Amino acid sequence: MQISERQVEIIEAAGKILTSSGVSGLTIKNLAKEMDFSESAVYRHFTSKEEIIIAMLEYLADNMDKRYSQAINAQQSPLEKFTLLFQNQFSFFKNNAHFVVAVFSDGLMEESQRINETILKIMAVKMKHLMPIVVEGQQKGVFTNSITSEELIHIIMGTFRLQMLKWRIANFQFDIERNGNNMIQALLTIIKNQKKE
């Protein structure tokens, strides 16, 4: 996805508005005001509010894909990879809370089918990186084989989504990295193979 510096600025300003005013507050008029632009200047970069939200979500999907690829390497154990994947995400969201708002906004999913498809793309990026870690962990006997890798992924991703939603609803008032690390450890306790010593 090619995105200009100006488009990134617009996405970040849109994220600020989403965070403070929600989906209904994100209008081209409010965006132009936030950026000290004319509305026509915003329209030169994006044709609509929907295009801005989709660009924001696609930017997040691309960013996640790159970050995960850089954070994880073949030499790490499945436990290290699993921990790094989630720590990387919590750290990113701590500094870019507007992306949490974009993914977890009430009303956003009702905005358009294209937005829903882009949210699914973000989930697919997460799955692309998480599935091989879980499968490797199961093959090496590190993670439980008592349920399928698909079921494990649902449990893991559902837990992550709930953690992010709680942070969003709490208006980002708690330390997502600390709570996130607790969540990682709790998940590992559940999914690790309980070998009889």
Short mmCIF file of N, CA and C in Angstrom, two decimals, residues 79-172:
data_model
loop_
_atom_site.label_atom_id
_atom_site.label_comp_id
_atom_site.label_asym_id
_atom_site.label_seq_id
_atom_site.Cartn_x
_atom_site.Cartn_y
_atom_site.Cartn_z
N LEU A 79 7.48 -20.07 22.49
CA LEU A 79 7.10 -19.23 23.63
C LEU A 79 7.61 -17.80 23.45
N GLU A 80 8.87 -17.67 22.99
CA GLU A 80 9.44 -16.33 22.75
C GLU A 80 8.69 -15.61 21.64
N LYS A 81 8.41 -16.33 20.56
CA LYS A 81 7.68 -15.72 19.44
C LYS A 81 6.30 -15.24 19.87
N PHE A 82 5.61 -16.09 20.61
CA PHE A 82 4.25 -15.77 21.08
C PHE A 82 4.29 -14.50 21.94
N THR A 83 5.22 -14.47 22.89
CA THR A 83 5.35 -13.32 23.80
C THR A 83 5.70 -12.05 23.03
N LEU A 84 6.69 -12.14 22.14
CA LEU A 84 7.12 -10.98 21.36
C LEU A 84 6.01 -10.42 20.48
N LEU A 85 5.24 -11.31 19.86
CA LEU A 85 4.15 -10.88 18.97
C LEU A 85 3.19 -9.97 19.72
N PHE A 86 2.77 -10.41 20.91
CA PHE A 86 1.79 -9.63 21.67
C PHE A 86 2.42 -8.41 22.33
N GLN A 87 3.65 -8.54 22.84
CA GLN A 87 4.32 -7.38 23.43
C GLN A 87 4.48 -6.28 22.39
N ASN A 88 4.83 -6.69 21.18
CA ASN A 88 5.00 -5.75 20.08
C ASN A 88 3.69 -4.99 19.82
N GLN A 89 2.59 -5.71 19.83
CA GLN A 89 1.30 -5.08 19.56
C GLN A 89 0.87 -4.15 20.70
N PHE A 90 1.04 -4.58 21.95
CA PHE A 90 0.66 -3.72 23.08
C PHE A 90 1.50 -2.45 23.09
N SER A 91 2.79 -2.59 22.81
CA SER A 91 3.68 -1.43 22.78
C SER A 91 3.27 -0.46 21.68
N PHE A 92 2.95 -1.00 20.49
CA PHE A 92 2.52 -0.14 19.38
C PHE A 92 1.23 0.60 19.74
N PHE A 93 0.25 -0.12 20.28
CA PHE A 93 -1.04 0.51 20.59
C PHE A 93 -0.91 1.53 21.72
N LYS A 94 -0.01 1.28 22.65
CA LYS A 94 0.20 2.25 23.75
C LYS A 94 0.57 3.62 23.17
N ASN A 95 1.37 3.61 22.12
CA ASN A 95 1.81 4.87 21.49
C ASN A 95 0.91 5.33 20.35
N ASN A 96 -0.04 4.51 19.95
CA ASN A 96 -0.92 4.84 18.81
C ASN A 96 -2.35 4.41 19.12
N ALA A 97 -2.88 4.95 20.22
CA ALA A 97 -4.21 4.52 20.69
C ALA A 97 -5.31 4.75 19.66
N HIS A 98 -5.11 5.71 18.76
CA HIS A 98 -6.17 5.99 17.78
C HIS A 98 -6.46 4.79 16.89
N PHE A 99 -5.47 3.91 16.71
CA PHE A 99 -5.73 2.71 15.91
C PHE A 99 -6.67 1.76 16.65
N VAL A 100 -6.58 1.73 17.98
CA VAL A 100 -7.50 0.92 18.78
C VAL A 100 -8.92 1.43 18.57
N VAL A 101 -9.06 2.76 18.57
CA VAL A 101 -10.38 3.36 18.36
C VAL A 101 -10.90 2.98 16.98
N ALA A 102 -10.02 3.02 15.98
CA ALA A 102 -10.45 2.69 14.61
C ALA A 102 -10.95 1.25 14.51
N VAL A 103 -10.28 0.34 15.20
CA VAL A 103 -10.66 -1.08 15.11
C VAL A 103 -11.83 -1.41 16.03
N PHE A 104 -11.94 -0.70 17.16
CA PHE A 104 -12.95 -1.05 18.16
C PHE A 104 -14.01 0.04 18.35
N SER A 105 -14.29 0.82 17.32
CA SER A 105 -15.27 1.88 17.47
C SER A 105 -16.69 1.36 17.30
N ASP A 106 -17.55 1.77 18.23
CA ASP A 106 -18.98 1.49 18.04
C ASP A 106 -19.42 2.24 16.81
N GLY A 107 -20.15 1.58 15.96
CA GLY A 107 -20.68 2.26 14.78
C GLY A 107 -19.80 2.12 13.56
N LEU A 108 -18.52 1.81 13.75
CA LEU A 108 -17.62 1.72 12.60
C LEU A 108 -17.99 0.54 11.71
N MET A 109 -18.37 -0.57 12.34
CA MET A 109 -18.71 -1.75 11.56
C MET A 109 -20.03 -1.58 10.80
N GLU A 110 -20.85 -0.64 11.25
CA GLU A 110 -22.10 -0.36 10.53
C GLU A 110 -21.87 0.63 9.38
N GLU A 111 -20.68 1.24 9.34
CA GLU A 111 -20.40 2.28 8.34
C GLU A 111 -20.44 1.73 6.91
N SER A 112 -19.73 0.61 6.68
CA SER A 112 -19.72 0.06 5.32
C SER A 112 -19.14 -1.34 5.29
N GLN A 113 -19.50 -2.08 4.26
CA GLN A 113 -18.98 -3.43 4.06
C GLN A 113 -17.47 -3.38 3.80
N ARG A 114 -17.02 -2.35 3.09
CA ARG A 114 -15.59 -2.22 2.78
C ARG A 114 -14.77 -2.05 4.06
N ILE A 115 -15.31 -1.31 5.02
CA ILE A 115 -14.61 -1.15 6.31
C ILE A 115 -14.52 -2.50 7.02
N ASN A 116 -15.63 -3.25 7.02
CA ASN A 116 -15.63 -4.58 7.63
C ASN A 116 -14.59 -5.48 6.99
N GLU A 117 -14.49 -5.43 5.66
CA GLU A 117 -13.52 -6.25 4.94
C GLU A 117 -12.09 -5.87 5.33
N THR A 118 -11.87 -4.59 5.57
CA THR A 118 -10.53 -4.13 5.94
C THR A 118 -10.19 -4.55 7.38
N ILE A 119 -11.20 -4.55 8.27
CA ILE A 119 -10.99 -5.04 9.63
C ILE A 119 -10.64 -6.53 9.58
N LEU A 120 -11.31 -7.27 8.69
CA LEU A 120 -10.99 -8.70 8.52
C LEU A 120 -9.56 -8.89 8.02
N LYS A 121 -9.10 -7.95 7.21
CA LYS A 121 -7.72 -8.01 6.69
C LYS A 121 -6.72 -7.89 7.85
N ILE A 122 -7.02 -7.03 8.82
CA ILE A 122 -6.16 -6.88 10.00
C ILE A 122 -6.12 -8.20 10.77
N MET A 123 -7.30 -8.82 10.93
CA MET A 123 -7.37 -10.10 11.63
C MET A 123 -6.57 -11.17 10.88
N ALA A 124 -6.63 -11.12 9.54
CA ALA A 124 -5.90 -12.09 8.71
C ALA A 124 -4.39 -11.94 8.89
N VAL A 125 -3.90 -10.69 9.01
CA VAL A 125 -2.46 -10.45 9.24
C VAL A 125 -2.05 -11.07 10.57
N LYS A 126 -2.87 -10.86 11.59
CA LYS A 126 -2.58 -11.43 12.91
C LYS A 126 -2.52 -12.97 12.82
N MET A 127 -3.50 -13.55 12.13
CA MET A 127 -3.57 -15.01 11.96
C MET A 127 -2.34 -15.53 11.21
N LYS A 128 -1.94 -14.80 10.17
CA LYS A 128 -0.79 -15.21 9.34
C LYS A 128 0.47 -15.39 10.19
N HIS A 129 0.63 -14.53 11.19
CA HIS A 129 1.83 -14.59 12.03
C HIS A 129 1.63 -15.50 13.25
N LEU A 130 0.41 -15.55 13.76
CA LEU A 130 0.15 -16.33 14.97
C LEU A 130 0.01 -17.82 14.70
N MET A 131 -0.63 -18.18 13.60
CA MET A 131 -0.89 -19.60 13.31
C MET A 131 0.40 -20.44 13.26
N PRO A 132 1.45 -20.01 12.52
CA PRO A 132 2.68 -20.82 12.51
C PRO A 132 3.31 -20.99 13.89
N ILE A 133 3.18 -19.97 14.75
CA ILE A 133 3.73 -20.04 16.11
C ILE A 133 2.99 -21.12 16.91
N VAL A 134 1.66 -21.09 16.81
CA VAL A 134 0.84 -22.06 17.54
C VAL A 134 1.09 -23.47 17.02
N VAL A 135 1.12 -23.62 15.69
CA VAL A 135 1.35 -24.95 15.08
C VAL A 135 2.72 -25.49 15.49
N GLU A 136 3.74 -24.63 15.41
CA GLU A 136 5.10 -25.05 15.81
C GLU A 136 5.12 -25.45 17.29
N GLY A 137 4.45 -24.63 18.12
CA GLY A 137 4.38 -24.92 19.56
C GLY A 137 3.72 -26.26 19.84
N GLN A 138 2.68 -26.57 19.07
CA GLN A 138 1.99 -27.86 19.25
C GLN A 138 2.87 -29.02 18.75
N GLN A 139 3.52 -28.81 17.61
CA GLN A 139 4.39 -29.87 17.06
C GLN A 139 5.54 -30.19 18.00
N LYS A 140 6.06 -29.16 18.68
CA LYS A 140 7.19 -29.36 19.60
C LYS A 140 6.75 -29.77 21.00
N GLY A 141 5.43 -29.90 21.18
CA GLY A 141 4.91 -30.30 22.49
C GLY A 141 4.94 -29.20 23.54
N VAL A 142 5.15 -27.95 23.10
CA VAL A 142 5.18 -26.81 24.03
C VAL A 142 3.75 -26.37 24.36
N PHE A 143 2.88 -26.33 23.33
CA PHE A 143 1.48 -25.96 23.52
C PHE A 143 0.61 -27.21 23.48
N THR A 144 -0.50 -27.13 24.15
CA THR A 144 -1.42 -28.26 24.25
C THR A 144 -1.91 -28.74 22.87
N ASN A 145 -2.05 -30.04 22.75
CA ASN A 145 -2.63 -30.62 21.55
C ASN A 145 -4.04 -31.13 21.82
N SER A 146 -4.56 -30.84 23.02
CA SER A 146 -5.89 -31.34 23.37
C SER A 146 -7.01 -30.61 22.63
N ILE A 147 -6.68 -29.45 22.05
CA ILE A 147 -7.63 -28.78 21.14
C ILE A 147 -6.87 -28.38 19.87
N THR A 148 -7.60 -28.15 18.80
CA THR A 148 -6.97 -27.85 17.51
C THR A 148 -6.30 -26.47 17.54
N SER A 149 -5.37 -26.26 16.59
CA SER A 149 -4.70 -24.95 16.50
C SER A 149 -5.72 -23.86 16.19
N GLU A 150 -6.75 -24.17 15.38
CA GLU A 150 -7.79 -23.16 15.07
C GLU A 150 -8.53 -22.74 16.33
N GLU A 151 -8.87 -23.71 17.18
CA GLU A 151 -9.57 -23.39 18.43
C GLU A 151 -8.68 -22.57 19.37
N LEU A 152 -7.39 -22.94 19.42
CA LEU A 152 -6.44 -22.18 20.24
C LEU A 152 -6.36 -20.73 19.76
N ILE A 153 -6.30 -20.55 18.44
CA ILE A 153 -6.22 -19.20 17.86
C ILE A 153 -7.45 -18.37 18.25
N HIS A 154 -8.64 -19.00 18.22
CA HIS A 154 -9.85 -18.28 18.62
C HIS A 154 -9.78 -17.82 20.07
N ILE A 155 -9.30 -18.70 20.94
CA ILE A 155 -9.16 -18.34 22.35
C ILE A 155 -8.17 -17.20 22.52
N ILE A 156 -7.02 -17.31 21.85
CA ILE A 156 -5.96 -16.29 21.97
C ILE A 156 -6.44 -14.95 21.42
N MET A 157 -6.98 -14.96 20.20
CA MET A 157 -7.39 -13.69 19.59
C MET A 157 -8.58 -13.08 20.30
N GLY A 158 -9.48 -13.92 20.81
CA GLY A 158 -10.63 -13.41 21.57
C GLY A 158 -10.18 -12.73 22.85
N THR A 159 -9.18 -13.31 23.51
CA THR A 159 -8.63 -12.73 24.74
C THR A 159 -7.97 -11.39 24.45
N PHE A 160 -7.20 -11.36 23.35
CA PHE A 160 -6.53 -10.11 22.95
C PHE A 160 -7.57 -9.02 22.65
N ARG A 161 -8.60 -9.36 21.88
CA ARG A 161 -9.63 -8.38 21.52
C ARG A 161 -10.33 -7.85 22.77
N LEU A 162 -10.63 -8.74 23.72
CA LEU A 162 -11.29 -8.31 24.95
C LEU A 162 -10.40 -7.35 25.74
N GLN A 163 -9.10 -7.65 25.80
CA GLN A 163 -8.15 -6.78 26.51
C GLN A 163 -8.13 -5.39 25.88
N MET A 164 -8.08 -5.34 24.54
CA MET A 164 -8.04 -4.05 23.84
C MET A 164 -9.36 -3.29 24.02
N LEU A 165 -10.47 -4.02 23.98
CA LEU A 165 -11.78 -3.39 24.16
C LEU A 165 -11.91 -2.81 25.56
N LYS A 166 -11.44 -3.54 26.57
CA LYS A 166 -11.47 -3.04 27.95
C LYS A 166 -10.64 -1.76 28.08
N TRP A 167 -9.48 -1.74 27.45
CA TRP A 167 -8.62 -0.55 27.48
C TRP A 167 -9.31 0.63 26.82
N ARG A 168 -9.95 0.35 25.69
CA ARG A 168 -10.68 1.38 24.95
C ARG A 168 -11.82 1.95 25.79
N ILE A 169 -12.62 1.07 26.40
CA ILE A 169 -13.77 1.50 27.21
C ILE A 169 -13.30 2.26 28.44
N ALA A 170 -12.14 1.86 29.00
CA ALA A 170 -11.57 2.55 30.16
C ALA A 170 -10.89 3.86 29.75
N ASN A 171 -11.07 4.24 28.48
CA ASN A 171 -10.48 5.48 27.95
C ASN A 171 -8.97 5.51 28.11
N PHE A 172 -8.34 4.32 27.92
CA PHE A 172 -6.89 4.18 27.93
C PHE A 172 -6.27 4.54 29.29
#
